Short mmCIF file of C-alpha atoms in Angstrom, two decimals:
data_model
loop_
_atom_site.label_atom_id
_atom_site.label_comp_id
_atom_site.label_asym_id
_atom_site.label_seq_id
_atom_site.Cartn_x
_atom_site.Cartn_y
_atom_site.Cartn_z
CA UNK A 123 2.86 43.93 355.39
CA UNK A 124 -0.90 44.03 354.78
CA UNK A 125 -3.58 44.15 357.49
CA UNK A 126 -4.42 40.44 357.18
CA UNK A 127 -0.80 39.36 357.51
CA UNK A 128 -0.20 41.72 360.43
CA UNK A 129 -3.36 40.53 362.17
CA UNK A 130 -2.40 36.88 361.72
CA UNK A 131 1.05 37.55 363.16
CA UNK A 132 -0.38 39.29 366.23
CA UNK A 133 -3.00 36.58 366.69
CA UNK A 134 -0.31 33.90 366.56
CA UNK A 135 1.79 35.83 369.10
CA UNK A 136 -1.09 36.21 371.55
CA UNK A 137 -2.02 32.54 371.14
CA UNK A 138 1.56 31.44 371.81
CA UNK A 139 1.71 33.58 374.95
CA UNK A 140 -1.61 32.23 376.18
CA UNK A 141 -0.46 28.66 375.56
CA UNK A 142 2.73 29.36 377.50
CA UNK A 143 0.83 31.00 380.35
CA UNK A 144 -1.50 28.02 380.54
CA UNK A 145 1.45 25.71 381.18
CA UNK A 146 1.76 27.36 384.59
CA UNK A 147 5.48 28.07 384.17
CA UNK A 148 5.15 31.79 384.93
CA UNK A 149 3.42 31.23 388.28
CA UNK A 150 6.15 29.95 390.67
CA UNK A 151 7.98 32.57 392.67
CA UNK A 152 11.31 31.20 391.44
CA UNK A 153 10.39 31.85 387.80
CA UNK A 154 9.18 35.38 388.49
CA UNK A 155 12.19 36.22 390.64
CA UNK A 156 14.59 34.94 388.01
CA UNK A 157 12.91 37.07 385.32
CA UNK A 158 13.11 40.21 387.44
CA UNK A 159 16.74 39.64 388.40
CA UNK A 160 17.81 38.96 384.82
CA UNK A 161 15.96 42.08 383.66
CA UNK A 162 17.71 44.13 386.35
CA UNK A 163 21.12 42.77 385.39
CA UNK A 164 20.53 43.33 381.68
CA UNK A 165 19.44 46.94 382.13
CA UNK A 166 22.49 47.58 384.27
CA UNK A 167 24.74 45.96 381.67
CA UNK A 168 23.26 48.09 378.88
CA UNK A 169 22.95 51.31 380.90
CA UNK A 170 25.30 53.37 378.73
CA UNK A 171 23.63 52.13 375.56
CA UNK A 172 20.22 53.11 376.92
CA UNK A 173 21.42 56.56 377.97
CA UNK A 174 22.85 57.12 374.50
CA UNK A 175 19.59 56.00 372.87
CA UNK A 176 17.54 58.36 375.05
CA UNK A 177 19.85 61.18 373.99
CA UNK A 178 19.43 60.23 370.33
CA UNK A 179 15.63 60.22 370.57
CA UNK A 180 14.99 63.49 372.37
CA UNK A 181 18.44 64.93 373.21
CA UNK A 182 17.85 63.87 376.80
CA UNK A 183 20.91 64.75 378.94
CA UNK A 184 22.51 61.62 380.47
CA UNK A 185 22.07 62.82 384.06
CA UNK A 186 18.42 63.68 383.44
CA UNK A 187 17.88 60.35 381.68
CA UNK A 188 19.35 58.49 384.63
CA UNK A 189 17.39 60.24 387.38
CA UNK A 190 14.07 60.11 385.49
CA UNK A 191 14.34 56.77 383.64
CA UNK A 192 17.16 54.37 384.42
CA UNK A 193 17.44 55.07 388.15
CA UNK A 194 13.71 54.78 388.99
CA UNK A 195 13.39 51.58 386.97
CA UNK A 196 16.35 50.00 388.76
CA UNK A 197 14.89 51.09 392.11
CA UNK A 198 11.54 49.55 391.13
CA UNK A 199 13.20 46.26 390.19
CA UNK A 200 15.20 46.15 393.41
CA UNK A 201 12.01 46.78 395.40
CA UNK A 202 10.10 44.06 393.54
CA UNK A 203 12.83 41.45 394.02
CA UNK A 204 13.08 42.27 397.71
CA UNK A 205 9.32 42.08 398.36
CA UNK A 206 7.95 39.59 395.83
CA UNK A 207 7.67 36.66 398.23
CA UNK A 208 5.68 38.77 400.68
CA UNK A 209 3.47 40.18 397.91
CA UNK A 210 2.63 36.69 396.65
CA UNK A 211 1.57 35.39 400.04
CA UNK A 212 -2.21 35.16 400.36
CA UNK A 213 -3.44 38.23 402.19
CA UNK A 214 -5.14 37.50 405.49
CA UNK A 215 -8.36 39.36 406.15
CA UNK A 216 -10.84 39.21 409.01
CA UNK A 217 -13.73 36.77 409.04
CA UNK A 218 -17.09 37.69 410.64
CA UNK A 219 -18.21 35.67 413.64
CA UNK A 220 -21.27 34.55 411.68
CA UNK A 221 -18.99 32.40 409.49
CA UNK A 222 -17.16 30.77 412.43
CA UNK A 223 -15.16 28.59 412.22
CA UNK A 224 -13.39 29.85 409.08
CA UNK A 225 -10.44 31.84 407.75
CA UNK A 226 -10.47 34.30 404.88
CA UNK A 227 -7.72 34.96 402.35
CA UNK A 228 -7.15 37.00 399.20
CA UNK A 229 -5.03 35.12 396.65
CA UNK A 230 -3.23 37.15 393.99
CA UNK A 231 -3.74 35.52 390.61
CA UNK A 232 -2.02 36.63 387.39
CA UNK A 233 -4.43 37.73 384.66
CA UNK A 234 -2.66 35.90 381.84
CA UNK A 235 -1.59 37.75 378.68
CA UNK A 236 -1.34 41.50 379.18
CA UNK A 237 -0.85 44.32 376.69
CA UNK A 238 1.29 47.31 377.66
CA UNK A 239 1.10 50.34 375.36
CA UNK A 240 3.78 52.94 376.11
CA UNK A 241 4.37 56.52 374.88
CA UNK A 242 7.49 58.21 373.51
CA UNK A 243 8.33 60.79 376.18
CA UNK A 244 9.81 58.29 378.65
CA UNK A 245 10.36 55.36 376.31
CA UNK A 246 12.34 53.29 378.82
CA UNK A 247 10.63 53.77 382.16
CA UNK A 248 7.06 53.79 380.82
CA UNK A 249 7.70 50.42 379.18
CA UNK A 250 9.72 48.75 381.93
CA UNK A 251 7.86 50.03 385.02
CA UNK A 252 4.54 48.37 384.10
CA UNK A 253 6.43 45.32 382.77
CA UNK A 254 7.94 44.86 386.24
CA UNK A 255 4.46 44.65 387.71
CA UNK A 256 3.27 42.29 384.98
CA UNK A 257 6.18 39.87 385.44
CA UNK A 258 6.08 40.08 389.24
CA UNK A 259 2.40 39.12 389.08
CA UNK A 260 3.16 36.10 386.87
CA UNK A 261 1.84 37.25 383.49
CA UNK A 262 3.05 37.10 379.91
CA UNK A 263 3.34 40.49 378.20
CA UNK A 264 3.08 42.07 374.77
CA UNK A 265 4.78 45.48 374.69
CA UNK A 266 3.80 48.18 372.21
CA UNK A 267 6.47 50.88 372.17
CA UNK A 268 6.28 54.24 370.42
CA UNK A 269 7.52 54.53 366.82
CA UNK A 270 8.82 58.02 367.67
CA UNK A 271 11.41 56.70 370.15
CA UNK A 272 13.34 54.83 367.48
CA UNK A 273 16.70 54.46 369.19
CA UNK A 274 15.38 53.47 372.62
CA UNK A 275 12.92 51.00 371.13
CA UNK A 276 15.73 49.33 369.17
CA UNK A 277 17.82 48.87 372.32
CA UNK A 278 14.85 47.59 374.33
CA UNK A 279 13.89 45.10 371.64
CA UNK A 280 17.45 43.79 371.64
CA UNK A 281 17.64 43.54 375.45
CA UNK A 282 14.24 41.92 375.91
CA UNK A 283 14.66 39.69 372.84
CA UNK A 284 17.90 38.31 374.25
CA UNK A 285 16.40 37.87 377.73
CA UNK A 286 12.99 36.33 377.13
CA UNK A 287 11.29 34.12 374.52
CA UNK A 288 8.51 35.90 372.61
CA UNK A 289 5.99 33.47 374.08
CA UNK A 290 6.75 35.18 377.41
CA UNK A 291 7.67 38.82 376.61
CA UNK A 292 7.45 40.34 373.14
CA UNK A 293 7.98 43.82 371.72
CA UNK A 294 5.74 44.22 368.67
CA UNK A 295 6.93 45.80 365.43
CA UNK A 296 6.47 49.54 364.95
CA UNK A 297 3.96 49.62 362.14
CA UNK A 298 1.15 51.92 361.07
CA UNK A 299 -2.18 51.17 362.76
CA UNK A 300 -0.61 48.53 364.98
CA UNK A 301 -2.74 49.75 367.91
CA UNK A 302 -5.91 48.85 366.00
CA UNK A 303 -4.56 45.40 365.19
CA UNK A 304 -3.57 44.81 368.79
CA UNK A 305 -6.87 46.01 370.20
CA UNK A 306 -8.74 43.56 367.97
CA UNK A 307 -7.15 40.79 370.04
CA UNK A 308 -8.53 39.54 373.34
CA UNK A 309 -6.01 40.35 376.04
CA UNK A 310 -6.58 39.60 379.72
CA UNK A 311 -5.46 43.08 380.83
CA UNK A 312 -4.50 46.29 379.03
CA UNK A 313 -2.20 48.93 380.47
CA UNK A 314 -2.08 52.16 378.47
CA UNK A 315 0.00 55.29 378.96
CA UNK A 316 -0.59 58.19 376.59
CA UNK A 317 -3.02 60.84 375.46
CA UNK A 318 -6.72 60.95 376.20
CA UNK A 319 -7.86 60.52 372.58
CA UNK A 320 -6.05 57.20 372.13
CA UNK A 321 -6.99 56.28 375.69
CA UNK A 322 -10.66 56.50 374.73
CA UNK A 323 -10.04 54.13 371.81
CA UNK A 324 -8.36 51.67 374.16
CA UNK A 325 -11.25 51.94 376.62
CA UNK A 326 -13.85 51.36 373.90
CA UNK A 327 -11.99 48.34 372.55
CA UNK A 328 -11.54 46.89 376.03
CA UNK A 329 -15.22 47.38 376.82
CA UNK A 330 -16.17 45.18 373.87
CA UNK A 331 -14.45 42.19 375.43
CA UNK A 332 -14.88 43.30 379.06
CA UNK A 333 -11.11 43.48 379.44
CA UNK A 334 -9.91 45.30 382.58
CA UNK A 335 -7.70 48.32 381.90
CA UNK A 336 -5.41 50.85 383.50
CA UNK A 337 -5.31 54.20 381.71
CA UNK A 338 -2.46 56.53 382.58
CA UNK A 339 -3.45 59.69 380.75
CA UNK A 340 -2.38 63.29 381.19
CA UNK A 341 -4.21 66.54 381.57
CA UNK A 342 -3.55 70.07 382.62
CA UNK A 343 -1.68 69.79 385.90
CA UNK A 344 -1.91 73.11 387.78
CA UNK A 345 0.78 74.69 389.90
CA UNK A 346 -0.71 76.98 392.56
CA UNK A 347 1.58 79.41 394.35
CA UNK A 348 0.06 80.91 397.49
CA UNK A 349 1.04 84.36 398.72
CA UNK A 350 3.04 82.93 401.62
CA UNK A 351 5.18 80.68 399.42
CA UNK A 352 8.97 80.72 399.53
CA UNK A 353 9.37 82.47 396.18
CA UNK A 354 12.97 81.49 395.45
CA UNK A 355 12.36 77.83 396.28
CA UNK A 356 9.10 77.75 394.33
CA UNK A 357 10.75 79.32 391.28
CA UNK A 358 13.60 76.79 391.27
CA UNK A 359 11.37 73.76 391.64
CA UNK A 360 8.77 74.99 389.16
CA UNK A 361 11.44 75.73 386.54
CA UNK A 362 12.94 72.27 387.00
CA UNK A 363 9.61 70.42 386.90
CA UNK A 364 8.32 72.37 383.91
CA UNK A 365 11.36 72.30 381.65
CA UNK A 366 12.87 68.89 382.38
CA UNK A 367 12.70 66.86 379.14
CA UNK A 368 11.67 70.14 377.43
CA UNK A 369 8.31 69.94 379.21
CA UNK A 370 7.39 66.62 377.58
CA UNK A 371 6.31 65.09 380.88
CA UNK A 372 2.76 63.98 381.67
CA UNK A 373 3.10 65.30 385.23
CA UNK A 374 4.86 68.58 384.38
CA UNK A 375 3.27 71.76 385.76
CA UNK A 376 0.99 72.69 382.87
CA UNK A 377 0.05 76.18 384.01
CA UNK A 378 0.88 78.52 386.86
CA UNK A 379 -1.79 80.00 389.15
CA UNK A 380 -0.67 82.96 391.24
CA UNK A 381 -2.00 86.24 392.64
CA UNK A 382 -1.30 89.53 390.90
CA UNK A 383 0.74 90.61 393.93
CA UNK A 384 3.08 87.59 393.62
CA UNK A 385 3.18 87.21 389.86
CA UNK A 386 5.87 89.71 388.89
CA UNK A 387 8.41 88.58 391.45
CA UNK A 388 7.73 84.89 390.82
CA UNK A 389 8.06 85.18 387.05
CA UNK A 390 11.35 87.04 387.41
CA UNK A 391 12.60 84.39 389.82
CA UNK A 392 11.67 81.59 387.39
CA UNK A 393 13.52 83.40 384.60
CA UNK A 394 16.61 83.63 386.80
CA UNK A 395 16.43 79.89 387.45
CA UNK A 396 16.06 79.11 383.72
CA UNK A 397 19.24 81.08 383.07
CA UNK A 398 21.03 79.25 385.88
CA UNK A 399 19.94 75.89 384.47
CA UNK A 400 20.48 76.43 380.75
CA UNK A 401 22.39 79.70 380.31
CA UNK A 402 21.31 82.73 378.31
CA UNK A 403 20.84 80.61 375.20
CA UNK A 404 19.39 77.18 376.07
CA UNK A 405 19.84 76.03 372.47
CA UNK A 406 23.55 75.80 373.23
CA UNK A 407 23.07 73.94 376.51
CA UNK A 408 23.83 70.24 376.69
CA UNK A 409 21.34 70.03 379.56
CA UNK A 410 18.21 70.96 377.59
CA UNK A 411 16.22 68.43 375.55
CA UNK A 412 14.45 68.78 372.19
CA UNK A 413 10.92 68.24 370.93
CA UNK A 414 10.33 64.66 369.82
CA UNK A 415 8.93 65.26 366.30
CA UNK A 416 8.13 67.87 363.67
CA UNK A 417 4.42 67.35 364.33
CA UNK A 418 4.71 68.20 368.00
CA UNK A 419 7.06 71.09 367.21
CA UNK A 420 4.46 72.64 364.87
CA UNK A 421 1.68 72.06 367.41
CA UNK A 422 3.60 73.89 370.13
CA UNK A 423 4.63 76.80 367.91
CA UNK A 424 1.00 77.28 366.89
CA UNK A 425 0.01 77.49 370.55
CA UNK A 426 2.41 80.42 371.01
CA UNK A 427 0.91 82.49 368.20
CA UNK A 428 -0.50 85.81 369.41
CA UNK A 429 0.59 85.23 373.01
CA UNK A 430 2.22 87.66 375.43
CA UNK A 431 5.63 86.04 375.77
CA UNK A 432 7.61 87.43 378.69
CA UNK A 433 10.53 85.04 378.34
CA UNK A 434 11.77 82.63 375.68
CA UNK A 435 9.69 82.02 372.58
CA UNK A 436 12.66 81.28 370.34
CA UNK A 437 12.39 78.28 368.04
CA UNK A 438 14.49 76.39 365.51
CA UNK A 439 12.52 73.93 363.36
CA UNK A 440 15.69 72.30 361.99
CA UNK A 441 16.72 71.33 365.53
CA UNK A 442 13.17 70.97 366.89
CA UNK A 443 14.22 73.46 369.55
CA UNK A 444 11.75 75.53 371.56
CA UNK A 445 13.19 77.70 374.31
CA UNK A 446 11.83 77.58 377.87
CA UNK A 447 8.94 80.00 377.46
CA UNK A 448 6.74 81.90 379.93
CA UNK A 449 3.46 83.32 378.67
CA UNK A 450 1.54 86.03 380.55
CA UNK A 451 -2.02 87.39 380.45
CA UNK A 452 -3.52 83.96 379.81
CA UNK A 453 -7.27 83.58 380.34
CA UNK A 454 -9.04 80.29 381.08
CA UNK A 455 -10.60 80.28 377.60
CA UNK A 456 -7.25 80.72 375.79
CA UNK A 457 -6.22 77.90 373.39
CA UNK A 458 -3.28 77.14 375.71
CA UNK A 459 -5.81 76.10 378.34
CA UNK A 460 -7.82 73.79 376.07
CA UNK A 461 -5.32 70.93 375.84
CA UNK A 462 -2.35 69.48 377.66
CA UNK A 463 0.66 71.49 376.50
CA UNK A 464 3.31 68.75 376.74
CA UNK A 465 6.11 71.12 375.94
CA UNK A 466 8.23 73.98 377.37
CA UNK A 467 5.45 76.59 377.47
CA UNK A 468 4.33 77.89 380.88
CA UNK A 469 1.12 79.95 380.88
CA UNK A 470 0.55 82.23 383.88
CA UNK A 471 -2.98 82.84 385.19
CA UNK A 472 -3.73 85.29 387.99
CA UNK A 473 -6.45 84.80 390.59
CA UNK A 474 -7.56 86.96 393.50
CA UNK A 475 -7.62 84.26 396.19
CA UNK A 476 -7.11 80.60 396.96
CA UNK A 477 -10.87 80.11 396.62
CA UNK A 478 -10.66 81.55 393.10
CA UNK A 479 -7.78 79.18 392.33
CA UNK A 480 -9.84 76.23 393.53
CA UNK A 481 -12.80 77.28 391.38
CA UNK A 482 -10.54 77.68 388.35
CA UNK A 483 -8.95 74.25 388.66
CA UNK A 484 -12.28 72.55 389.37
CA UNK A 485 -13.80 74.13 386.26
CA UNK A 486 -11.38 72.07 384.17
CA UNK A 487 -10.98 68.29 383.69
CA UNK A 488 -9.45 66.45 386.65
CA UNK A 489 -5.65 66.81 386.44
CA UNK A 490 -3.18 63.96 386.67
CA UNK A 491 -1.06 65.99 389.10
CA UNK A 492 -1.37 69.12 391.19
CA UNK A 493 1.35 71.23 392.80
CA UNK A 494 0.97 73.71 395.62
CA UNK A 495 3.52 76.03 397.19
CA UNK A 496 2.55 77.22 400.65
CA UNK A 497 3.50 76.99 404.31
CA UNK A 498 -0.09 77.38 405.46
CA UNK A 499 -1.59 74.11 406.66
CA UNK A 500 -5.16 75.36 406.19
CA UNK A 501 -4.44 76.29 402.57
CA UNK A 502 -2.79 72.92 402.01
CA UNK A 503 -5.79 71.02 403.33
CA UNK A 504 -8.19 73.27 401.37
CA UNK A 505 -6.44 72.39 398.12
CA UNK A 506 -5.79 68.69 398.78
CA UNK A 507 -9.29 67.97 400.01
CA UNK A 508 -11.11 70.42 397.77
CA UNK A 509 -9.77 69.48 394.31
CA UNK A 510 -9.83 66.03 392.66
CA UNK A 511 -6.45 65.09 391.16
CA UNK A 512 -4.35 61.97 390.69
CA UNK A 513 -1.39 62.87 392.90
CA UNK A 514 1.04 65.67 393.47
CA UNK A 515 3.37 67.58 395.75
CA UNK A 516 3.31 70.38 398.28
CA UNK A 517 6.32 72.68 397.88
CA UNK A 518 7.76 70.70 394.99
CA UNK A 519 6.89 69.37 391.55
CA UNK A 520 7.01 65.99 389.79
CA UNK A 521 8.97 64.11 392.50
CA UNK A 522 5.95 62.18 393.82
CA UNK A 523 6.33 59.96 390.74
CA UNK A 524 9.69 58.78 392.07
CA UNK A 525 8.26 57.33 395.31
CA UNK A 526 7.58 53.64 394.63
CA UNK A 527 5.63 53.44 397.88
CA UNK A 528 3.00 55.83 396.49
CA UNK A 529 0.45 54.57 393.95
CA UNK A 530 0.68 56.66 390.79
CA UNK A 531 -2.37 57.23 388.62
CA UNK A 532 -5.05 59.62 387.50
CA UNK A 533 -8.68 60.26 388.32
CA UNK A 534 -11.63 61.00 386.08
CA UNK A 535 -10.42 62.25 382.73
CA UNK A 536 -6.75 61.93 383.70
CA UNK A 537 -6.95 58.16 383.96
CA UNK A 538 -8.08 55.16 385.91
CA UNK A 539 -6.06 52.73 388.00
CA UNK A 540 -2.58 53.09 389.47
CA UNK A 541 0.82 51.44 389.60
CA UNK A 542 4.41 51.64 391.00
CA UNK A 543 5.86 49.31 393.62
CA UNK A 544 3.33 47.02 395.28
CA UNK A 545 0.54 48.79 393.43
CA UNK A 546 2.00 47.50 390.13
CA UNK A 547 1.84 43.94 391.45
CA UNK A 548 -1.78 44.49 392.50
CA UNK A 549 -2.69 46.10 389.19
CA UNK A 550 -1.59 43.05 387.22
CA UNK A 551 -3.10 40.57 389.70
CA UNK A 552 -6.68 39.53 390.25
CA UNK A 553 -7.58 39.45 393.94
CA UNK A 554 -9.26 36.07 394.37
CA UNK A 555 -11.29 36.04 397.59
CA UNK A 556 -11.56 32.69 399.37
CA UNK A 557 -13.21 31.56 402.62
CA UNK A 558 -11.48 28.50 404.11
CA UNK A 559 -14.22 26.78 406.09
CA UNK A 560 -13.66 24.19 408.81
CA UNK A 561 -14.91 20.65 408.15
CA UNK A 562 -15.38 19.84 411.82
CA UNK A 563 -18.16 22.16 412.91
CA UNK A 564 -21.33 22.86 410.95
CA UNK A 565 -23.98 25.31 412.11
CA UNK A 566 -27.39 23.62 411.67
CA UNK A 567 -29.28 26.94 411.86
CA UNK A 568 -28.25 27.92 408.31
CA UNK A 569 -30.23 25.05 406.78
CA UNK A 570 -33.95 24.70 406.13
CA UNK A 571 -36.33 24.21 407.74
CA UNK A 572 -35.41 27.49 409.49
CA UNK A 573 -35.91 27.82 413.26
CA UNK A 574 -37.75 30.83 414.62
CA UNK A 575 -34.97 31.57 417.12
CA UNK A 576 -32.34 31.39 414.37
CA UNK A 577 -32.81 34.99 413.21
CA UNK A 578 -32.62 36.27 416.80
CA UNK A 579 -29.37 34.40 417.35
CA UNK A 580 -27.96 35.67 414.06
CA UNK A 581 -28.80 39.28 414.93
CA UNK A 582 -27.10 38.83 418.29
CA UNK A 583 -23.95 37.42 416.69
CA UNK A 584 -23.84 40.20 414.09
CA UNK A 585 -24.30 42.87 416.77
#
């Protein structure tokens, strides 16, 4: 298919969705609720097929796939169905006395036709989670899935194609340069999850048409372990958060920050947990995932070159296997610290104090997530209030993403905007502010010619 044909096809798709949106059919609560319920039922019906596809794409263990993809999506759908009526109600806000008599409301309007661009590492949840918000808000949606997640994309296309007409929800074909073709279209909202380089392209394209965007990017998410931390607990939770999905998680701990006094014991404890999780040879474990592609495998193996590897380091290009790996003696200017790792490599950096840890993290781009292990409230507040980051955990890793009551998103170079739960509904809705003024009382002082005592009265009313 040539560029002109592809462009025409996408243009026709967007036009058909806009025409359908303009009929008003997606706006009633009954329509939205029906779409969400049918999506929930379909995902439940095809659960085993989805788990198998996720295993095919990245060797994701079924239990891990359920707790990180299928389960959270089902929870999100259940939450949306339960709360949609309340979310759609106009929000009441206060009205100043100077506008008396009046009421003020915020109406939540759907944007129209939205584009959702999803990555490969969580090819189910990072497509469906934003789609839930888009449908709950009353939009039509074009979904761009990753060409790397072949099996999961095929199942999703089948499920969504059977559920919804393309004029309402459509998964676009996986073709070369499809992002460019899509971004040439005028969407009413763009939701992008992925790397910063493509995120910049999305932002530039959206700026040309003044299209609002949410960018869920990544970054180097630090894990700071204070001297008072529970070492065994920290090791277990760091090992889980870092090596789940073979480290291919946008919120995985990207590097470890610890004092020299704590480092040796903590590293040994993490190694013990790795062995508990995956055995002495993780390549034989059914609980350990694989790298998504040859390109990413080569990128990660290059990052290990010349490093001080204290655990792991084994690779198998035929299987795209990289062992859980811990790397010591890493300096802030090391290549490992120049980009998001997005793989099972854990660099360890030592600092002399919490203040040094704060300075180190703040010298780098704002992270999507931050993790801190401590029992000291003062240290906790120092880190939370002293470092900009999207979200995170104290005494755990990654699990904040699973709380649908928390908005999830980045800050600065790790993204803009947020979603999950009610925040997803808000993201895909325009807040339309309206003052409902009474017809039965009209203040004559607002009209010309203005009275001299009018300003004094207004100042009194406004306090």
